[in-house]
Short mmCIF file of C-alpha atoms in Angstrom, two decimals:
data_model
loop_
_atom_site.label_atom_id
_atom_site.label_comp_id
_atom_site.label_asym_id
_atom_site.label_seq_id
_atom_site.Cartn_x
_atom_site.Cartn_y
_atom_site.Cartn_z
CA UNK A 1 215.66 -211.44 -113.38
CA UNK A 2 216.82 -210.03 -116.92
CA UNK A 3 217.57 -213.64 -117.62
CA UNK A 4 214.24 -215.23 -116.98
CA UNK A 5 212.61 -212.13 -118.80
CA UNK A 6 214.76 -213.24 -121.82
CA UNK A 7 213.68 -216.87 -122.13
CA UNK A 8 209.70 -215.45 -121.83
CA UNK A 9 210.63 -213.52 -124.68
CA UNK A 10 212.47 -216.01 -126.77
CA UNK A 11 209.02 -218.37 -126.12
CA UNK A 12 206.58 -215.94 -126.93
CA UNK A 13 207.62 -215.61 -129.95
CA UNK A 14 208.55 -219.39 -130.27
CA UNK A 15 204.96 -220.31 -129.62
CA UNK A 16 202.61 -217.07 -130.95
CA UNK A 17 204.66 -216.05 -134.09
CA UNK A 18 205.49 -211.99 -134.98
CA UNK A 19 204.54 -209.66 -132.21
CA UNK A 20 205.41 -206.03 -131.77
CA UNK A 21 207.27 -204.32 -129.29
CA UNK A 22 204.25 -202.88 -127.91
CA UNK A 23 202.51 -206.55 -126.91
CA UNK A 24 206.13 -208.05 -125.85
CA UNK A 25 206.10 -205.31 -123.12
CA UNK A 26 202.23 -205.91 -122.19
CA UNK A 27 202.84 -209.53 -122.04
CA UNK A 28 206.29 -209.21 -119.89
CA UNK A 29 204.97 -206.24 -118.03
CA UNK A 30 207.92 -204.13 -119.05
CA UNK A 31 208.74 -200.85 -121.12
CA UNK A 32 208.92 -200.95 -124.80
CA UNK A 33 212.10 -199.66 -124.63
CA UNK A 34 213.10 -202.44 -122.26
CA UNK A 35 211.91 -205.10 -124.77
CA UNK A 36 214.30 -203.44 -127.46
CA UNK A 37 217.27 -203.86 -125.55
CA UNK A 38 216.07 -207.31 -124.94
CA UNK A 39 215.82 -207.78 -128.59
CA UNK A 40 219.63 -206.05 -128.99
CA UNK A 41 220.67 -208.79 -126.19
CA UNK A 42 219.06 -211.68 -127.96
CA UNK A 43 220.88 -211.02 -131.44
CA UNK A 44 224.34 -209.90 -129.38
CA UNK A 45 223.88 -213.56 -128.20
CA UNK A 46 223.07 -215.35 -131.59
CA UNK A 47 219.58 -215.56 -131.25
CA UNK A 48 218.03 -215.27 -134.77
CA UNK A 49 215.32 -212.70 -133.76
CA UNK A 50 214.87 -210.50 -136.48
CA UNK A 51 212.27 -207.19 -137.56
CA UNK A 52 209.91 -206.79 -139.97
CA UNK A 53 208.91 -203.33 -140.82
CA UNK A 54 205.42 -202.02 -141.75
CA UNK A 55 201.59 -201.61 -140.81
CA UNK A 56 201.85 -205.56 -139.64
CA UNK A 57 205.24 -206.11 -138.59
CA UNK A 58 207.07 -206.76 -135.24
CA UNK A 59 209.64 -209.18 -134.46
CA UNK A 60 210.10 -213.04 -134.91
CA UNK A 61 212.46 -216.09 -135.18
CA UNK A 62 213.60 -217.70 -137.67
CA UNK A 63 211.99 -221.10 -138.45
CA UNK A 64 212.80 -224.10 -136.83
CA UNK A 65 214.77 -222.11 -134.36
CA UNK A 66 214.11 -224.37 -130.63
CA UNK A 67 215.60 -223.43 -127.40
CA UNK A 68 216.92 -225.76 -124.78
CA UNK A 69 214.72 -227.01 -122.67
CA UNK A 70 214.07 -230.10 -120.37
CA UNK A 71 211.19 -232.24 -122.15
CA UNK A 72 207.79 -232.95 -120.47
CA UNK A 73 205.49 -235.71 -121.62
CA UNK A 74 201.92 -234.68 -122.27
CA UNK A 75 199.87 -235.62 -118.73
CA UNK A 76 202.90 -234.08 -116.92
CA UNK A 77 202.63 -231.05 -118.75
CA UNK A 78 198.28 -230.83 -118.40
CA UNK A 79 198.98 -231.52 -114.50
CA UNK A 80 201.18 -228.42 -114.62
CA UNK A 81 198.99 -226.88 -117.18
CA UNK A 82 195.88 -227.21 -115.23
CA UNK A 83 197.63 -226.44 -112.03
CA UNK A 84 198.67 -222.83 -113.65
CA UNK A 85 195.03 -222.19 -114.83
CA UNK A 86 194.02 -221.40 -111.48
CA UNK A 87 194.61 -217.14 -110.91
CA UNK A 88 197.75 -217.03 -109.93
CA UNK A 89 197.98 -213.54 -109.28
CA UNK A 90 196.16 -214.61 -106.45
CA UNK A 91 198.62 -216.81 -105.51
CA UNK A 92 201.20 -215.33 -103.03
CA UNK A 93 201.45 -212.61 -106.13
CA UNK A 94 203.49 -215.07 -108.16
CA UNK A 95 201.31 -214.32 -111.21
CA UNK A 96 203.99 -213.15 -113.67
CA UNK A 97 205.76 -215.59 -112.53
CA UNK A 98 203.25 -218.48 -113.37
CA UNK A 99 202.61 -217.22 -116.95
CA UNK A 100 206.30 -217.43 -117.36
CA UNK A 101 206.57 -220.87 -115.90
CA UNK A 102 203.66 -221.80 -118.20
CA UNK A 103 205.07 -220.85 -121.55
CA UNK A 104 207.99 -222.70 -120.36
CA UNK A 105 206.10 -225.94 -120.10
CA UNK A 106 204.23 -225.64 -123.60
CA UNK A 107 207.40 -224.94 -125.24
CA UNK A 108 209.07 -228.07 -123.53
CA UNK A 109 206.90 -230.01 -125.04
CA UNK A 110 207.51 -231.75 -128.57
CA UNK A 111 205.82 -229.57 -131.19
CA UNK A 112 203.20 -232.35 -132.16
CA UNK A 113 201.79 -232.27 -128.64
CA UNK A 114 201.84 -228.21 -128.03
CA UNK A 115 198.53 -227.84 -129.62
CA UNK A 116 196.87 -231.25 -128.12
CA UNK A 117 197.90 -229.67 -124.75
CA UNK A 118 196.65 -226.39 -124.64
CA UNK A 119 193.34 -227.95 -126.21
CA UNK A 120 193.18 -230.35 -123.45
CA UNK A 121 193.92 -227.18 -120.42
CA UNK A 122 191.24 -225.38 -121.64
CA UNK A 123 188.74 -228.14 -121.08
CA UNK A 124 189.41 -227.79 -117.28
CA UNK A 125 188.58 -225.35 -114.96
CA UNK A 126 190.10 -224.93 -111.83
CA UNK A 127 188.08 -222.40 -108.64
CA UNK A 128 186.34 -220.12 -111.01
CA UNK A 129 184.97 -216.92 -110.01
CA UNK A 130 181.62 -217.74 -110.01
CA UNK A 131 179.60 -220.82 -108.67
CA UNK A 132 176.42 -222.36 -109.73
CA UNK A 133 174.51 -219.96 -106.98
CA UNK A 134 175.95 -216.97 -108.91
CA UNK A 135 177.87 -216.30 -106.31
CA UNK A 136 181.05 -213.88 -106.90
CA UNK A 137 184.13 -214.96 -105.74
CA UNK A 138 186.28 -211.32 -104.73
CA UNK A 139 189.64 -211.95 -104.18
CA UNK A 140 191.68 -210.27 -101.61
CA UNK A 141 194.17 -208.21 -102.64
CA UNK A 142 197.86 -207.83 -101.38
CA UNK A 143 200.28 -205.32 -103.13
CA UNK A 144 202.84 -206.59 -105.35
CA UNK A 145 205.59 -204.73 -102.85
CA UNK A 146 203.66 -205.89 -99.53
CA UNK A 147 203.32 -209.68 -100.74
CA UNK A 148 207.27 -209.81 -102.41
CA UNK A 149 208.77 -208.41 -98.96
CA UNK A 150 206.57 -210.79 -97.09
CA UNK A 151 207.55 -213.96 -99.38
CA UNK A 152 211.30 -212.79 -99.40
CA UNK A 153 211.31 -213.24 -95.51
CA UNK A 154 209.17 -216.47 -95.19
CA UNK A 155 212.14 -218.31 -97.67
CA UNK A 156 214.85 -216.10 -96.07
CA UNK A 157 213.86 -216.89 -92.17
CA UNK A 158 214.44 -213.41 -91.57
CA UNK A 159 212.38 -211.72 -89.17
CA UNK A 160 209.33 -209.55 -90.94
CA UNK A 161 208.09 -206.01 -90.05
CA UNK A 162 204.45 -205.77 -91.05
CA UNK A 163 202.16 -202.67 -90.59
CA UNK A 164 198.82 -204.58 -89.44
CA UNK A 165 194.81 -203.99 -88.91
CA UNK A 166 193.33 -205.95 -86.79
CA UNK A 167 189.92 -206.62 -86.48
CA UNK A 168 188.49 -203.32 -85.13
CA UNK A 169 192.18 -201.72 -84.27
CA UNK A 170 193.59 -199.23 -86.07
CA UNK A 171 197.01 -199.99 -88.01
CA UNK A 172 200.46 -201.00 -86.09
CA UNK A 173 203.09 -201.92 -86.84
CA UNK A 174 204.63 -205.36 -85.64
CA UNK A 175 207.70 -207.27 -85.76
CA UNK A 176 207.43 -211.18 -86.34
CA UNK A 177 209.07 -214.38 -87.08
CA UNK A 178 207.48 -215.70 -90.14
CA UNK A 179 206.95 -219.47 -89.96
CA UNK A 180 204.77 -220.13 -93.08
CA UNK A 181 202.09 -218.44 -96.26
CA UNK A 182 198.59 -220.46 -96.62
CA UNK A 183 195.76 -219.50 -98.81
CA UNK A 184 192.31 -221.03 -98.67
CA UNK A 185 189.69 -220.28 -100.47
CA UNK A 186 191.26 -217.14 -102.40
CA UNK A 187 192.09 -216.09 -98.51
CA UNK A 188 195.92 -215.85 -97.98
CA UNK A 189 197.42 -215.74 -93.98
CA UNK A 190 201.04 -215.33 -92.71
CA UNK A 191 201.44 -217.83 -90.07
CA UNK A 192 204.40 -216.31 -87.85
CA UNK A 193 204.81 -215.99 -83.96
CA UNK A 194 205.54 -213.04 -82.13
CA UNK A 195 207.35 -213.24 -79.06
CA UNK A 196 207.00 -216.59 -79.01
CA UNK A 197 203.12 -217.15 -79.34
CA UNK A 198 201.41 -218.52 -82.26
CA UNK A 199 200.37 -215.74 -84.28
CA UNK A 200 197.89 -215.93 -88.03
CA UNK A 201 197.64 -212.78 -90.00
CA UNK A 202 195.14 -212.31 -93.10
CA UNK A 203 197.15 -211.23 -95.69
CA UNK A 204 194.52 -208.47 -96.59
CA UNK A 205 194.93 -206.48 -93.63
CA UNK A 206 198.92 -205.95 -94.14
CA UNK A 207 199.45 -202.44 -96.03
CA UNK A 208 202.97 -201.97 -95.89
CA UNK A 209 205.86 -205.33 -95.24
CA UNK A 210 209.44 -204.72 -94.63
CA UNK A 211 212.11 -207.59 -94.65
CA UNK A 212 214.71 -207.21 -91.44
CA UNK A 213 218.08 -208.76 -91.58
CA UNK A 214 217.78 -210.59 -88.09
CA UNK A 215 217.45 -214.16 -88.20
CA UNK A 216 213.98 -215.26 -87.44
CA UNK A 217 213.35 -217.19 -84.23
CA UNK A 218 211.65 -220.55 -85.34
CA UNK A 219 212.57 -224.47 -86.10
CA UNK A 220 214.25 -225.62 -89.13
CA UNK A 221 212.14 -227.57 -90.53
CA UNK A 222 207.89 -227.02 -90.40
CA UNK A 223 204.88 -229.47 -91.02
CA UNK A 224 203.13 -226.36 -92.56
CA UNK A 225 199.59 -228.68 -92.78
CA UNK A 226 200.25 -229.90 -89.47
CA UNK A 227 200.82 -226.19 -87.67
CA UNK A 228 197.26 -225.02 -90.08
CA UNK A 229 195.53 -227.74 -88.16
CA UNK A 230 196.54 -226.75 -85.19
CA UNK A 231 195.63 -222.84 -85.23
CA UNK A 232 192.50 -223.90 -87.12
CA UNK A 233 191.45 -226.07 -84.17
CA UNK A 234 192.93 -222.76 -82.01
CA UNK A 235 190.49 -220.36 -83.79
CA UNK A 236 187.10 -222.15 -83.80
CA UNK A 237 187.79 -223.16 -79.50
CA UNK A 238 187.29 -219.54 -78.95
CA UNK A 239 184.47 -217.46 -78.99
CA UNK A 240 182.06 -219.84 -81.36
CA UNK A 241 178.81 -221.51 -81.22
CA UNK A 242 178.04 -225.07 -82.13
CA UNK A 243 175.19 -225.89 -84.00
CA UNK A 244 173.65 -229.32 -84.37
CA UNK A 245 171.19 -228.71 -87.97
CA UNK A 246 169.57 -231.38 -89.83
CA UNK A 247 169.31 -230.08 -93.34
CA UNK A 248 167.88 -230.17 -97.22
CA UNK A 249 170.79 -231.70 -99.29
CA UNK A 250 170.00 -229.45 -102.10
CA UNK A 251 170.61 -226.43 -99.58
CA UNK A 252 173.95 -227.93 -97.63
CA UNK A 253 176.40 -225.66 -99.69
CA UNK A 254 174.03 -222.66 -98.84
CA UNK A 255 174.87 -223.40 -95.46
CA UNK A 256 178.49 -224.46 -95.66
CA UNK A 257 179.35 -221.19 -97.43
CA UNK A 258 177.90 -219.06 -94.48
CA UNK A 259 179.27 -221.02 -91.64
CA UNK A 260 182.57 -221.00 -90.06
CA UNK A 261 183.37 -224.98 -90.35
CA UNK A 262 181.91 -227.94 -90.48
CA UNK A 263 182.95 -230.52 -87.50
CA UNK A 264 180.62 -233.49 -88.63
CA UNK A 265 178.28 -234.88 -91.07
CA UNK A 266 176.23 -237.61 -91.66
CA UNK A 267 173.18 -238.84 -93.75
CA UNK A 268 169.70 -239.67 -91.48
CA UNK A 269 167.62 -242.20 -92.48
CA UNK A 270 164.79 -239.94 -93.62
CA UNK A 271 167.62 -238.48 -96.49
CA UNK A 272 168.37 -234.96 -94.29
CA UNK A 273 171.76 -234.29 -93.77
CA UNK A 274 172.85 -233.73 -90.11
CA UNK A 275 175.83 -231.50 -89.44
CA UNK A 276 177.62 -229.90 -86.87
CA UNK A 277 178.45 -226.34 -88.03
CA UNK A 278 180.22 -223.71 -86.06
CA UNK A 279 179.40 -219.86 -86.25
CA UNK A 280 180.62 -217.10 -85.41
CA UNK A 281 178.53 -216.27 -82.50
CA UNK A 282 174.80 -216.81 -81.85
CA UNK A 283 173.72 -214.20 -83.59
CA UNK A 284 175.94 -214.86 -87.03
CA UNK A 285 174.15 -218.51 -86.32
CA UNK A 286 170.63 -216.86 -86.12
CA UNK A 287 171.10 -214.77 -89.47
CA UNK A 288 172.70 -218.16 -91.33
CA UNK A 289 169.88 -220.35 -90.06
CA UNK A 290 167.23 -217.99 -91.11
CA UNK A 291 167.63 -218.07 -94.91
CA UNK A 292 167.36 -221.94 -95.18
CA UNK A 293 164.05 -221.46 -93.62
CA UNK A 294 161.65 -224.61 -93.13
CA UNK A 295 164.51 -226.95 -95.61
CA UNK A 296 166.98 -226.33 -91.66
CA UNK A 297 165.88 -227.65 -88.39
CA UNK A 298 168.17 -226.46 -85.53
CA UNK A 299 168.61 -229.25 -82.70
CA UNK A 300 170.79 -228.11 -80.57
CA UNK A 301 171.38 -225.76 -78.92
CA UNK A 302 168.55 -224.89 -77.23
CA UNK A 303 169.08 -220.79 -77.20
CA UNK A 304 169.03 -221.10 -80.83
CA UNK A 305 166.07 -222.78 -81.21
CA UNK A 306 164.35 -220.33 -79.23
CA UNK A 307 165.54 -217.36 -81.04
CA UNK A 308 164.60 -218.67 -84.39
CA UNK A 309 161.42 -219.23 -82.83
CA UNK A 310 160.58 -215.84 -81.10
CA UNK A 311 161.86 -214.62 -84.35
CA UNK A 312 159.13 -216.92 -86.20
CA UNK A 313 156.85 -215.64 -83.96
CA UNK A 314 157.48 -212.20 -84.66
CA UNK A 315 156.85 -212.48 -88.03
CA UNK A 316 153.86 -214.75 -88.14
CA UNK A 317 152.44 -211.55 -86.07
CA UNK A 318 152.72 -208.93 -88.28
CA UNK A 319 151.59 -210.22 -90.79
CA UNK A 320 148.46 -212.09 -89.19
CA UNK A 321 146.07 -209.28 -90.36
CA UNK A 322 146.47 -210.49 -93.76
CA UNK A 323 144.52 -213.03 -93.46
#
């Protein structure tokens, strides 16, 4: 750990000149007095870091000083690059770890490309917060000691406690074998079993984690997209509707973003899109189908259509006095 937090140091100041103490323990999330005996351990080691006093000073190398480190040429470093730009804190909480990673693949490059890289990152942007609706994006949090104790046991194949709310149910604790981590959508799940049925836990709901030292009851090796199919095609068999909508184009990711999936979709020859959504229940469907309005026609099924319509009804009477 004290290794890796050396080498972040060493290119921080490779690739953003004289810093102080004070933003060398922001950046690597550490004490100020930490980063001095970093800076000791550097020198000790024949490093040339050296001080500069007064209102402007902080520490820095030596020109020309490089450190070892395996070369990238410049699309393989954007891929990575872009790759990182996404939050990574969000990301299994490997966030610290991905700015780390990061200023290890600028600094691997030769120094003529550094700047034509960076340049080229920041011209692409990867799930922002926001889409062209305005539409928030609020990422679910995990905490740093929750997510590392979850991680540790997923790469360990150690069995995991986790202290769990479920839907409606106040918090227990349960004892799993971890199989797998997926995120979608800034969502992240725990695919495990317990007792030997398929089990998928939203990351979100687990307040506490604890590592055990058993061995964890599952297969060597995983198809981790294969087994994310498979409880996907689990979840929406149970307990969903299926809707049959023909649909504005220019409202499709209106709907998308309110239903559960999308089975099928296809263009009709008058240009409306016609998909087969699934929803929650018929009432979720109801609600989703209702803000589209006249630009959604419902075709099947029929329960739905006469909801919508009572509901049409409804309010087509109360406001007939109007007129």
């Amino acid at each position: 750990m004290r290794a890796d937090r050396l080498v972040s140091l060493v290119l921080l100041l490779r690739q953003r000149g004289r810093l102080t103490a004070d933003t060398l323990a922001r950046e690597l999330e550490v004490s100020t007095r930490t980063v001095l005996r970093d800076i000791e351990a550097l020198s000790a080691a024949g490093v040339p870091v050296y001080a500069e006093r007064g209102r402007h000073g902080g520490f820095a190398l030596l020109p020309g000083f490089r450190t070892e480190l395996t070369g990238l040429n410049h699309d393989e470093a954007l891929a990575l690059l872009t790759a990182g730009s996404r939050r990574g804190e969000q990301v299994f909480g490997l966030g610290t770890a991905l700015s780390s990673a990061m200023r290890k693949v600028v600094d691997a490059l030769p120094e003529s490309h550094q700047a034509t890289a960076n340049d080229a990152a920041r011209r692409f942007l990867v799930e922002p917060e926001t889409d062209l609706l305005s539409r928030r994006v609020t990422p679910e949090e995990v905490p740093d000691t929750t997510m590392f104790e979850i991680r540790r046991a997923v790469l360990a194949g150690h069995k995991l406690r986790i202290h769990y709310a479920a839907t409606d149910e106040p918090p227990q604790w349960r004892t799993v074998d971890p199989i797998g981590l997926v995120t979608v959508r800034d969502r992240g799940y725990l695919l495990a079993t317990r007792s030997g049925a398929d089990r998928t836990y939203r990351l979100s709901r687990v307040s506490a984690a604890e590592e055990l030292p058993e061995p964890a009851q599952r297969p060597d090796q995983v198809d981790l997209d294969r087994v994310w199919r498979e409880r996907c095609a689990q979840f929406l068999s149970s307990d969903h509707i299926a809707v049959l909508v023909r649909v504005d184009p220019k409202r499709r990711e209106e709907l998308l973003s309110s239903a559960v999936a999308v089975r099928t979709a296809e263009l009709d020859d008058d240009g409306l899109l016609r998909l087969e959504v699934t929803f929650q229940d018929l009432r979720h469907a109801e609600w989703a189908l209702w803000q589209l309005s006249t630009d959604a026609e419902v075709l099947a099924p029929g329960v739905l259509r006469t909801s919508l319509h009572d509901r049409a009804a409804a309010m087509a009477n109360r406001y007939a006095d109007s007129y």
